[in-house]
């Protein structure tokens, strides 16, 4: 318990003082607020913490416009049209399904409904009732149930299992409506983790995804969770899965970054040793992710996910210049690992960003020397 209080104190200390560092080649030193030598992230054009968008890892103007319409009017039709026009096999459709489901789930959490109040997310229920054969609506509903299970119930409890069983049935309905679509099966990967599918049962599900979209990064990340030590696999199994995915990744695929996600999933809960982030295992995984980010299409919707995780590891490894190179490419959106694991993703991201700026300037960097 003492170490927990120490860590909490350090976190609060960091939130207050991280923005004020003295820039010296010999290291990073705290200075008083307002000191002219203090590192300031705003000098690099970064957004203020309160302006950071925590909903998404990167920009998707069409999705944000439609979400605004749906939540303002409670009319699902704009969402239906957007998904109908989104490529079935691509990463973008999967992210949009997650976003619509998450929006409905959060609405319901904020407005559970009552005698005189309509519950939040009513537009999704209307969508399913009025357009039962809409494949997009069926997928969003299945993902909504999965998110509800994780958000409102304890894994292993009766409530959790009941919701997950309903989600499994909804995945089957969605798959029937769109036979070539991998998304219903990707959603079921989370069901498999929650319900504890046997490994043969999980592998059968995984083959259905590989048949439809063998290089789907989102699917690989969802499958990685099942193979992790904290769920139904082990560190070795998860590493082997990630490394196999990276080895068979086609040119330009972000699957080459999978080992870094495997390392992240198995980080010690308390690790304050800098040398760990400079170790061979971590360094190799970081280099693979850097290569993947460099080779990927600039418009790959999963690229922001890789860049955000790289920021975490590069800052912890004190690779300031490389961290800044990633920051200038993602700043503004923080809806990705590792920030989304925090109750305040924008705050966590801002702390790492301040550290990167301070470290960069302590080693002679400035806004003028940073390439955009």
Short mmCIF file of N, CA, C and O in Angstrom, two decimals, residues 7-128:
data_model
loop_
_atom_site.label_atom_id
_atom_site.label_comp_id
_atom_site.label_asym_id
_atom_site.label_seq_id
_atom_site.Cartn_x
_atom_site.Cartn_y
_atom_site.Cartn_z
N UNK A 7 3.51 6.33 -5.47
CA UNK A 7 3.28 6.51 -6.90
C UNK A 7 2.21 7.57 -7.16
O UNK A 7 2.32 8.37 -8.09
N UNK A 8 1.16 7.56 -6.34
CA UNK A 8 0.11 8.58 -6.50
C UNK A 8 0.68 9.98 -6.25
O UNK A 8 0.36 10.94 -6.96
N UNK A 9 1.54 10.10 -5.23
CA UNK A 9 2.14 11.39 -4.94
C UNK A 9 3.04 11.85 -6.08
O UNK A 9 3.03 13.02 -6.46
N UNK A 10 3.80 10.90 -6.63
CA UNK A 10 4.66 11.24 -7.76
C UNK A 10 3.84 11.70 -8.96
O UNK A 10 4.23 12.64 -9.66
N UNK A 11 2.71 11.04 -9.19
CA UNK A 11 1.86 11.41 -10.32
C UNK A 11 1.31 12.82 -10.15
O UNK A 11 1.32 13.63 -11.09
N UNK A 12 0.84 13.14 -8.93
CA UNK A 12 0.31 14.47 -8.68
C UNK A 12 1.42 15.52 -8.79
O UNK A 12 1.24 16.61 -9.34
N UNK A 13 2.59 15.19 -8.29
CA UNK A 13 3.74 16.08 -8.38
C UNK A 13 4.08 16.36 -9.84
O UNK A 13 4.34 17.50 -10.23
N UNK A 14 4.01 15.32 -10.65
CA UNK A 14 4.35 15.46 -12.07
C UNK A 14 3.35 16.36 -12.78
O UNK A 14 3.73 17.18 -13.62
N UNK A 15 2.06 16.18 -12.49
CA UNK A 15 1.04 16.98 -13.17
C UNK A 15 1.28 18.47 -12.95
O UNK A 15 1.10 19.29 -13.85
N UNK A 16 1.73 18.81 -11.74
CA UNK A 16 1.92 20.22 -11.41
C UNK A 16 3.22 20.77 -11.98
O UNK A 16 3.28 21.89 -12.48
N UNK A 17 4.29 19.97 -11.94
CA UNK A 17 5.61 20.52 -12.23
C UNK A 17 6.23 20.14 -13.56
O UNK A 17 7.23 20.72 -13.96
N UNK A 18 5.65 19.16 -14.25
CA UNK A 18 6.28 18.74 -15.50
C UNK A 18 6.39 19.86 -16.53
O UNK A 18 7.34 19.89 -17.30
N UNK A 19 5.44 20.78 -16.61
CA UNK A 19 5.56 21.82 -17.64
C UNK A 19 6.71 22.80 -17.41
O UNK A 19 6.99 23.63 -18.26
N UNK A 20 7.36 22.76 -16.24
CA UNK A 20 8.39 23.76 -15.97
C UNK A 20 9.75 23.10 -15.78
O UNK A 20 10.14 22.72 -14.68
N UNK A 21 10.47 22.94 -16.85
CA UNK A 21 11.79 22.34 -16.82
C UNK A 21 12.83 23.32 -17.33
O UNK A 21 12.57 24.12 -18.23
N UNK A 22 14.02 23.25 -16.77
CA UNK A 22 15.14 24.02 -17.29
C UNK A 22 15.83 23.19 -18.36
O UNK A 22 16.09 22.02 -18.19
N UNK A 23 16.13 23.83 -19.49
CA UNK A 23 16.71 23.15 -20.63
C UNK A 23 18.23 23.23 -20.56
O UNK A 23 18.83 24.27 -20.84
N UNK A 24 18.87 22.17 -20.15
CA UNK A 24 20.32 22.12 -20.04
C UNK A 24 20.81 20.84 -20.68
O UNK A 24 20.19 19.78 -20.55
N UNK A 25 21.95 20.89 -21.32
CA UNK A 25 22.49 19.69 -21.94
C UNK A 25 22.85 18.64 -20.90
O UNK A 25 22.89 17.44 -21.19
N UNK A 26 23.08 19.07 -19.69
CA UNK A 26 23.45 18.13 -18.64
C UNK A 26 22.26 17.36 -18.11
O UNK A 26 22.41 16.39 -17.36
N UNK A 27 21.04 17.77 -18.46
CA UNK A 27 19.87 17.06 -17.96
C UNK A 27 18.67 17.96 -17.85
O UNK A 27 18.67 19.10 -18.27
N UNK A 28 17.56 17.42 -17.26
CA UNK A 28 16.31 18.16 -17.11
C UNK A 28 16.18 18.55 -15.64
O UNK A 28 16.22 17.70 -14.76
N UNK A 29 16.03 19.85 -15.39
CA UNK A 29 15.93 20.33 -14.02
C UNK A 29 14.68 21.17 -13.86
O UNK A 29 14.32 21.95 -14.74
N UNK A 30 14.01 21.00 -12.72
CA UNK A 30 12.80 21.77 -12.46
C UNK A 30 13.13 23.23 -12.20
O UNK A 30 14.14 23.56 -11.57
N UNK A 31 12.26 24.12 -12.70
CA UNK A 31 12.38 25.55 -12.43
C UNK A 31 11.02 26.06 -11.98
O UNK A 31 10.03 25.33 -11.98
N UNK A 32 10.95 27.30 -11.59
CA UNK A 32 9.69 27.86 -11.11
C UNK A 32 8.78 28.17 -12.28
O UNK A 32 9.23 28.47 -13.39
N UNK A 33 7.46 28.13 -12.07
CA UNK A 33 6.53 28.48 -13.15
C UNK A 33 6.79 29.90 -13.65
O UNK A 33 7.08 30.81 -12.88
N UNK A 34 6.70 30.08 -14.97
CA UNK A 34 6.92 31.38 -15.56
C UNK A 34 8.38 31.70 -15.84
O UNK A 34 8.68 32.75 -16.41
N UNK A 35 9.29 30.83 -15.43
CA UNK A 35 10.71 31.05 -15.71
C UNK A 35 10.91 31.14 -17.22
O UNK A 35 10.39 30.32 -17.98
N UNK A 36 11.66 32.12 -17.71
CA UNK A 36 11.85 32.25 -19.17
C UNK A 36 12.59 31.07 -19.79
O UNK A 36 12.56 30.90 -21.00
N UNK A 37 13.24 30.25 -18.96
CA UNK A 37 13.96 29.11 -19.49
C UNK A 37 13.13 27.83 -19.43
O UNK A 37 13.63 26.74 -19.69
N UNK A 38 11.86 27.94 -19.05
CA UNK A 38 11.02 26.74 -18.93
C UNK A 38 10.59 26.23 -20.29
O UNK A 38 10.30 27.01 -21.20
N UNK A 39 10.55 24.91 -20.43
CA UNK A 39 10.09 24.30 -21.68
C UNK A 39 8.58 24.47 -21.80
O UNK A 39 7.85 24.23 -20.84
N UNK A 40 8.11 24.85 -22.96
CA UNK A 40 6.69 25.11 -23.16
C UNK A 40 6.21 24.38 -24.42
O UNK A 40 6.57 24.75 -25.54
N UNK A 41 5.37 23.33 -24.26
CA UNK A 41 4.86 22.60 -25.43
C UNK A 41 4.14 23.48 -26.43
O UNK A 41 4.11 23.18 -27.63
N UNK A 42 3.55 24.59 -25.97
CA UNK A 42 2.82 25.47 -26.89
C UNK A 42 3.72 26.08 -27.96
O UNK A 42 3.26 26.47 -29.03
N UNK A 43 5.02 26.16 -27.66
CA UNK A 43 5.96 26.70 -28.64
C UNK A 43 6.05 25.85 -29.91
O UNK A 43 6.54 26.31 -30.93
N UNK A 44 5.58 24.61 -29.81
CA UNK A 44 5.63 23.68 -30.94
C UNK A 44 4.29 23.57 -31.66
O UNK A 44 4.12 22.73 -32.52
N UNK A 45 3.36 24.42 -31.27
CA UNK A 45 2.05 24.39 -31.91
C UNK A 45 1.14 23.31 -31.36
O UNK A 45 0.09 23.03 -31.95
N UNK A 46 1.51 22.69 -30.24
CA UNK A 46 0.68 21.65 -29.65
C UNK A 46 -0.58 22.26 -29.01
O UNK A 46 -0.53 23.37 -28.48
N UNK A 47 -1.66 21.52 -29.04
CA UNK A 47 -2.91 21.99 -28.45
C UNK A 47 -2.85 21.97 -26.93
O UNK A 47 -2.14 21.16 -26.33
N UNK A 48 -3.62 22.85 -26.31
CA UNK A 48 -3.73 22.82 -24.86
C UNK A 48 -4.41 21.52 -24.44
O UNK A 48 -5.19 20.93 -25.19
N UNK A 49 -4.14 21.10 -23.23
CA UNK A 49 -4.67 19.83 -22.73
C UNK A 49 -6.19 19.76 -22.86
O UNK A 49 -6.74 18.73 -23.26
N UNK A 50 -6.88 20.85 -22.55
CA UNK A 50 -8.35 20.84 -22.59
C UNK A 50 -8.90 20.78 -24.01
O UNK A 50 -10.09 20.53 -24.21
N UNK A 51 -8.05 21.00 -25.00
CA UNK A 51 -8.49 20.95 -26.39
C UNK A 51 -8.26 19.59 -27.05
O UNK A 51 -8.72 19.36 -28.17
N UNK A 52 -7.59 18.69 -26.36
CA UNK A 52 -7.28 17.38 -26.93
C UNK A 52 -8.55 16.54 -27.06
O UNK A 52 -9.37 16.48 -26.14
N UNK A 53 -8.71 15.86 -28.20
CA UNK A 53 -9.87 15.02 -28.46
C UNK A 53 -9.58 13.60 -27.98
O UNK A 53 -8.67 12.94 -28.50
N UNK A 54 -10.32 13.15 -26.99
CA UNK A 54 -10.05 11.83 -26.40
C UNK A 54 -10.88 10.73 -27.05
O UNK A 54 -10.77 9.57 -26.66
N UNK A 55 -11.68 11.07 -28.06
CA UNK A 55 -12.59 10.08 -28.65
C UNK A 55 -11.90 9.18 -29.66
O UNK A 55 -12.31 8.03 -29.86
N UNK A 56 -10.88 9.70 -30.33
CA UNK A 56 -10.29 8.97 -31.45
C UNK A 56 -8.77 9.10 -31.43
O UNK A 56 -8.23 10.07 -30.90
N UNK A 57 -8.06 8.12 -32.01
CA UNK A 57 -6.59 8.20 -32.06
C UNK A 57 -6.08 9.22 -33.07
O UNK A 57 -4.98 9.74 -32.94
N UNK A 58 -6.88 9.47 -34.10
CA UNK A 58 -6.50 10.39 -35.16
C UNK A 58 -7.74 10.98 -35.80
O UNK A 58 -8.87 10.60 -35.46
N UNK A 59 -7.57 11.87 -36.74
CA UNK A 59 -8.72 12.56 -37.33
C UNK A 59 -9.56 11.66 -38.24
O UNK A 59 -9.04 10.81 -38.96
N UNK A 60 -10.87 11.83 -38.17
CA UNK A 60 -11.83 11.22 -39.09
C UNK A 60 -13.00 12.19 -39.15
O UNK A 60 -13.99 12.03 -38.42
N UNK A 61 -12.87 13.20 -40.00
CA UNK A 61 -13.85 14.29 -40.03
C UNK A 61 -15.25 13.78 -40.35
O UNK A 61 -16.24 14.25 -39.77
N UNK A 62 -15.34 12.82 -41.27
CA UNK A 62 -16.67 12.29 -41.63
C UNK A 62 -17.34 11.64 -40.43
O UNK A 62 -18.54 11.84 -40.18
N UNK A 63 -16.57 10.87 -39.68
CA UNK A 63 -17.14 10.20 -38.51
C UNK A 63 -17.59 11.23 -37.47
O UNK A 63 -18.69 11.11 -36.91
N UNK A 64 -16.74 12.22 -37.20
CA UNK A 64 -17.10 13.21 -36.19
C UNK A 64 -18.34 13.99 -36.59
O UNK A 64 -19.20 14.28 -35.76
N UNK A 65 -18.45 14.33 -37.87
CA UNK A 65 -19.64 15.05 -38.35
C UNK A 65 -20.90 14.21 -38.15
O UNK A 65 -21.94 14.71 -37.70
N UNK A 66 -20.80 12.92 -38.49
CA UNK A 66 -21.97 12.04 -38.38
C UNK A 66 -22.31 11.79 -36.91
O UNK A 66 -23.50 11.78 -36.53
N UNK A 67 -21.30 11.61 -36.08
CA UNK A 67 -21.57 11.42 -34.65
C UNK A 67 -22.31 12.63 -34.07
O UNK A 67 -23.24 12.48 -33.27
N UNK A 68 -21.89 13.81 -34.50
CA UNK A 68 -22.55 15.02 -34.02
C UNK A 68 -24.01 15.05 -34.45
O UNK A 68 -24.90 15.35 -33.64
N UNK A 69 -24.29 14.68 -35.68
CA UNK A 69 -25.66 14.66 -36.19
C UNK A 69 -26.50 13.63 -35.44
O UNK A 69 -27.62 13.91 -34.99
N UNK A 70 -25.96 12.44 -35.29
CA UNK A 70 -26.70 11.36 -34.64
C UNK A 70 -27.01 11.70 -33.19
O UNK A 70 -28.15 11.52 -32.72
N UNK A 71 -26.03 12.23 -32.47
CA UNK A 71 -26.26 12.50 -31.06
C UNK A 71 -27.13 13.74 -30.85
O UNK A 71 -27.85 13.82 -29.86
N UNK A 72 -27.08 14.65 -31.79
CA UNK A 72 -27.91 15.85 -31.67
C UNK A 72 -29.36 15.58 -32.04
O UNK A 72 -30.28 16.09 -31.41
N UNK A 73 -29.57 14.77 -33.08
CA UNK A 73 -30.93 14.53 -33.57
C UNK A 73 -31.52 13.20 -33.10
O UNK A 73 -32.72 12.99 -33.22
N UNK A 74 -30.64 12.30 -32.57
CA UNK A 74 -31.05 10.95 -32.19
C UNK A 74 -31.61 10.17 -33.39
O UNK A 74 -32.46 9.31 -33.24
N UNK A 75 -31.12 10.49 -34.58
CA UNK A 75 -31.53 9.82 -35.82
C UNK A 75 -30.34 9.02 -36.33
O UNK A 75 -29.28 9.57 -36.61
N UNK A 76 -30.53 7.70 -36.48
CA UNK A 76 -29.44 6.80 -36.82
C UNK A 76 -29.06 6.82 -38.30
O UNK A 76 -28.02 6.27 -38.70
N UNK A 77 -29.87 7.42 -39.16
CA UNK A 77 -29.71 7.21 -40.60
C UNK A 77 -28.37 7.71 -41.15
O UNK A 77 -27.81 7.09 -42.06
N UNK A 78 -27.84 8.77 -40.60
CA UNK A 78 -26.53 9.24 -41.07
C UNK A 78 -25.45 8.21 -40.76
O UNK A 78 -24.53 7.98 -41.57
N UNK A 79 -25.54 7.56 -39.61
CA UNK A 79 -24.58 6.51 -39.25
C UNK A 79 -24.70 5.32 -40.19
O UNK A 79 -23.70 4.75 -40.63
N UNK A 80 -25.92 4.95 -40.49
CA UNK A 80 -26.16 3.83 -41.41
C UNK A 80 -25.56 4.12 -42.78
O UNK A 80 -24.90 3.26 -43.38
N UNK A 81 -25.76 5.33 -43.26
CA UNK A 81 -25.23 5.70 -44.58
C UNK A 81 -23.71 5.73 -44.60
O UNK A 81 -23.07 5.30 -45.56
N UNK A 82 -23.11 6.22 -43.51
CA UNK A 82 -21.64 6.28 -43.46
C UNK A 82 -21.04 4.88 -43.48
O UNK A 82 -20.09 4.61 -44.23
N UNK A 83 -21.59 3.96 -42.69
CA UNK A 83 -21.06 2.60 -42.67
C UNK A 83 -21.30 1.89 -43.99
O UNK A 83 -20.45 1.11 -44.45
N UNK A 84 -22.45 2.14 -44.60
CA UNK A 84 -22.75 1.51 -45.89
C UNK A 84 -21.74 1.93 -46.96
O UNK A 84 -21.45 1.17 -47.89
N UNK A 85 -21.19 3.13 -46.83
CA UNK A 85 -20.23 3.62 -47.81
C UNK A 85 -18.79 3.41 -47.42
O UNK A 85 -17.88 3.90 -48.09
N UNK A 86 -18.56 2.68 -46.32
CA UNK A 86 -17.19 2.42 -45.85
C UNK A 86 -16.77 1.01 -46.24
O UNK A 86 -17.52 0.05 -46.03
N UNK A 87 -15.56 0.88 -46.78
CA UNK A 87 -15.05 -0.42 -47.23
C UNK A 87 -15.16 -1.47 -46.13
O UNK A 87 -14.76 -1.26 -44.99
N UNK A 88 -15.70 -2.63 -46.50
CA UNK A 88 -15.98 -3.68 -45.52
C UNK A 88 -14.72 -4.21 -44.86
O UNK A 88 -14.68 -4.42 -43.63
N UNK A 89 -13.68 -4.48 -45.64
CA UNK A 89 -12.51 -5.15 -45.11
C UNK A 89 -11.53 -4.21 -44.41
O UNK A 89 -10.58 -4.66 -43.77
N UNK A 90 -11.70 -2.92 -44.52
CA UNK A 90 -10.69 -1.99 -44.04
C UNK A 90 -10.74 -1.70 -42.55
O UNK A 90 -11.71 -2.03 -41.85
N UNK A 91 -9.68 -1.07 -42.09
CA UNK A 91 -9.58 -0.70 -40.68
C UNK A 91 -10.56 0.42 -40.32
O UNK A 91 -11.05 0.49 -39.20
N UNK A 92 -10.85 1.29 -41.29
CA UNK A 92 -11.71 2.44 -41.00
C UNK A 92 -13.10 2.00 -40.55
O UNK A 92 -13.67 2.55 -39.60
N UNK A 93 -13.66 0.99 -41.22
CA UNK A 93 -15.00 0.52 -40.85
C UNK A 93 -15.00 0.00 -39.42
O UNK A 93 -15.92 0.26 -38.64
N UNK A 94 -13.96 -0.74 -39.05
CA UNK A 94 -13.88 -1.29 -37.69
C UNK A 94 -13.82 -0.15 -36.67
O UNK A 94 -14.52 -0.18 -35.66
N UNK A 95 -13.03 0.89 -36.93
CA UNK A 95 -12.94 2.00 -36.00
C UNK A 95 -14.27 2.74 -35.90
O UNK A 95 -14.65 3.21 -34.82
N UNK A 96 -14.97 2.86 -37.02
CA UNK A 96 -16.25 3.57 -36.98
C UNK A 96 -17.31 2.77 -36.25
O UNK A 96 -18.13 3.34 -35.51
N UNK A 97 -17.30 1.47 -36.42
CA UNK A 97 -18.23 0.62 -35.66
C UNK A 97 -17.97 0.78 -34.16
O UNK A 97 -18.90 0.94 -33.35
N UNK A 98 -16.70 0.75 -33.78
CA UNK A 98 -16.35 0.94 -32.37
C UNK A 98 -16.79 2.31 -31.86
O UNK A 98 -17.29 2.42 -30.73
N UNK A 99 -16.61 3.33 -32.69
CA UNK A 99 -16.97 4.69 -32.26
C UNK A 99 -18.47 4.85 -32.05
O UNK A 99 -18.91 5.43 -31.05
N UNK A 100 -19.27 4.32 -32.97
CA UNK A 100 -20.73 4.42 -32.82
C UNK A 100 -21.20 3.63 -31.60
O UNK A 100 -22.05 4.10 -30.84
N UNK A 101 -20.64 2.44 -31.42
CA UNK A 101 -21.02 1.63 -30.27
C UNK A 101 -20.61 2.31 -28.97
O UNK A 101 -21.37 2.33 -27.99
N UNK A 102 -19.41 2.88 -28.96
CA UNK A 102 -18.94 3.56 -27.76
C UNK A 102 -19.78 4.78 -27.44
O UNK A 102 -20.07 5.06 -26.26
N UNK A 103 -20.20 5.51 -28.47
CA UNK A 103 -21.04 6.68 -28.24
C UNK A 103 -22.37 6.28 -27.61
O UNK A 103 -22.85 6.92 -26.67
N UNK A 104 -22.97 5.22 -28.13
CA UNK A 104 -24.25 4.75 -27.58
C UNK A 104 -24.08 4.26 -26.14
O UNK A 104 -24.93 4.52 -25.28
N UNK A 105 -22.98 3.56 -25.88
CA UNK A 105 -22.73 3.04 -24.54
C UNK A 105 -22.53 4.16 -23.53
O UNK A 105 -23.07 4.13 -22.41
N UNK A 106 -21.76 5.18 -23.92
CA UNK A 106 -21.53 6.31 -23.03
C UNK A 106 -22.81 7.10 -22.79
O UNK A 106 -23.07 7.57 -21.68
N UNK A 107 -23.62 7.25 -23.85
CA UNK A 107 -24.91 7.94 -23.68
C UNK A 107 -25.77 7.22 -22.65
O UNK A 107 -26.40 7.85 -21.79
N UNK A 108 -25.81 5.90 -22.75
CA UNK A 108 -26.64 5.12 -21.82
C UNK A 108 -26.11 5.23 -20.40
O UNK A 108 -26.88 5.30 -19.44
N UNK A 109 -24.79 5.28 -20.27
CA UNK A 109 -24.19 5.42 -18.94
C UNK A 109 -24.54 6.77 -18.33
O UNK A 109 -24.83 6.87 -17.13
N UNK A 110 -24.54 7.81 -19.17
CA UNK A 110 -24.83 9.15 -18.68
C UNK A 110 -26.31 9.39 -18.46
O UNK A 110 -26.69 10.15 -17.57
N UNK A 111 -27.16 8.72 -19.28
CA UNK A 111 -28.61 8.88 -19.15
C UNK A 111 -29.26 7.49 -19.15
O UNK A 111 -29.75 7.01 -20.18
N UNK A 112 -29.22 6.81 -18.01
CA UNK A 112 -29.78 5.45 -17.96
C UNK A 112 -31.29 5.40 -18.18
O UNK A 112 -31.85 4.33 -18.42
N UNK A 113 -31.94 6.55 -18.10
CA UNK A 113 -33.38 6.57 -18.33
C UNK A 113 -34.17 6.37 -17.06
O UNK A 113 -33.64 5.97 -16.02
N UNK A 114 -35.43 6.66 -17.13
CA UNK A 114 -36.29 6.52 -15.96
C UNK A 114 -37.73 6.69 -16.37
O UNK A 114 -38.09 6.56 -17.54
N UNK A 115 -38.54 7.02 -15.41
CA UNK A 115 -39.97 7.14 -15.66
C UNK A 115 -40.26 8.23 -16.69
O UNK A 115 -41.09 8.06 -17.58
N UNK A 116 -39.54 9.35 -16.60
CA UNK A 116 -39.83 10.48 -17.48
C UNK A 116 -38.66 10.84 -18.40
O UNK A 116 -38.68 11.89 -19.02
N UNK A 117 -37.67 9.96 -18.47
CA UNK A 117 -36.49 10.27 -19.28
C UNK A 117 -36.20 9.14 -20.26
O UNK A 117 -36.21 7.97 -19.89
N UNK A 118 -35.93 9.51 -21.51
CA UNK A 118 -35.55 8.52 -22.51
C UNK A 118 -34.10 8.13 -22.29
O UNK A 118 -33.24 8.99 -22.14
N UNK A 119 -33.79 6.84 -22.27
CA UNK A 119 -32.40 6.43 -22.02
C UNK A 119 -31.49 6.84 -23.16
O UNK A 119 -31.91 6.95 -24.32
N UNK A 120 -30.21 7.08 -22.85
CA UNK A 120 -29.23 7.43 -23.87
C UNK A 120 -29.01 6.27 -24.83
O UNK A 120 -29.22 5.10 -24.48
N UNK A 121 -28.61 6.60 -26.05
CA UNK A 121 -28.37 5.55 -27.05
C UNK A 121 -29.65 5.00 -27.66
O UNK A 121 -29.61 3.96 -28.33
N UNK A 122 -30.75 5.71 -27.48
CA UNK A 122 -32.02 5.25 -28.01
C UNK A 122 -31.97 5.10 -29.53
O UNK A 122 -32.62 4.23 -30.11
N UNK A 123 -31.15 5.91 -30.20
CA UNK A 123 -31.04 5.86 -31.65
C UNK A 123 -30.55 4.49 -32.13
O UNK A 123 -30.94 4.04 -33.21
N UNK A 124 -29.72 3.82 -31.33
CA UNK A 124 -29.24 2.50 -31.74
C UNK A 124 -30.37 1.46 -31.65
O UNK A 124 -30.52 0.61 -32.53
N UNK A 125 -31.20 1.56 -30.62
CA UNK A 125 -32.34 0.64 -30.49
C UNK A 125 -33.33 0.85 -31.65
O UNK A 125 -33.87 -0.11 -32.20
N UNK A 126 -33.56 2.11 -32.00
CA UNK A 126 -34.45 2.42 -33.12
C UNK A 126 -33.85 1.89 -34.42
O UNK A 126 -34.56 1.34 -35.28
N UNK A 127 -32.56 2.04 -34.57
CA UNK A 127 -31.85 1.54 -35.75
C UNK A 127 -32.08 0.05 -35.95
O UNK A 127 -32.45 -0.41 -37.03
N UNK A 128 -31.91 -0.71 -34.88
CA UNK A 128 -32.08 -2.15 -34.97
C UNK A 128 -33.54 -2.53 -35.21
O UNK A 128 -33.85 -3.50 -35.91
#
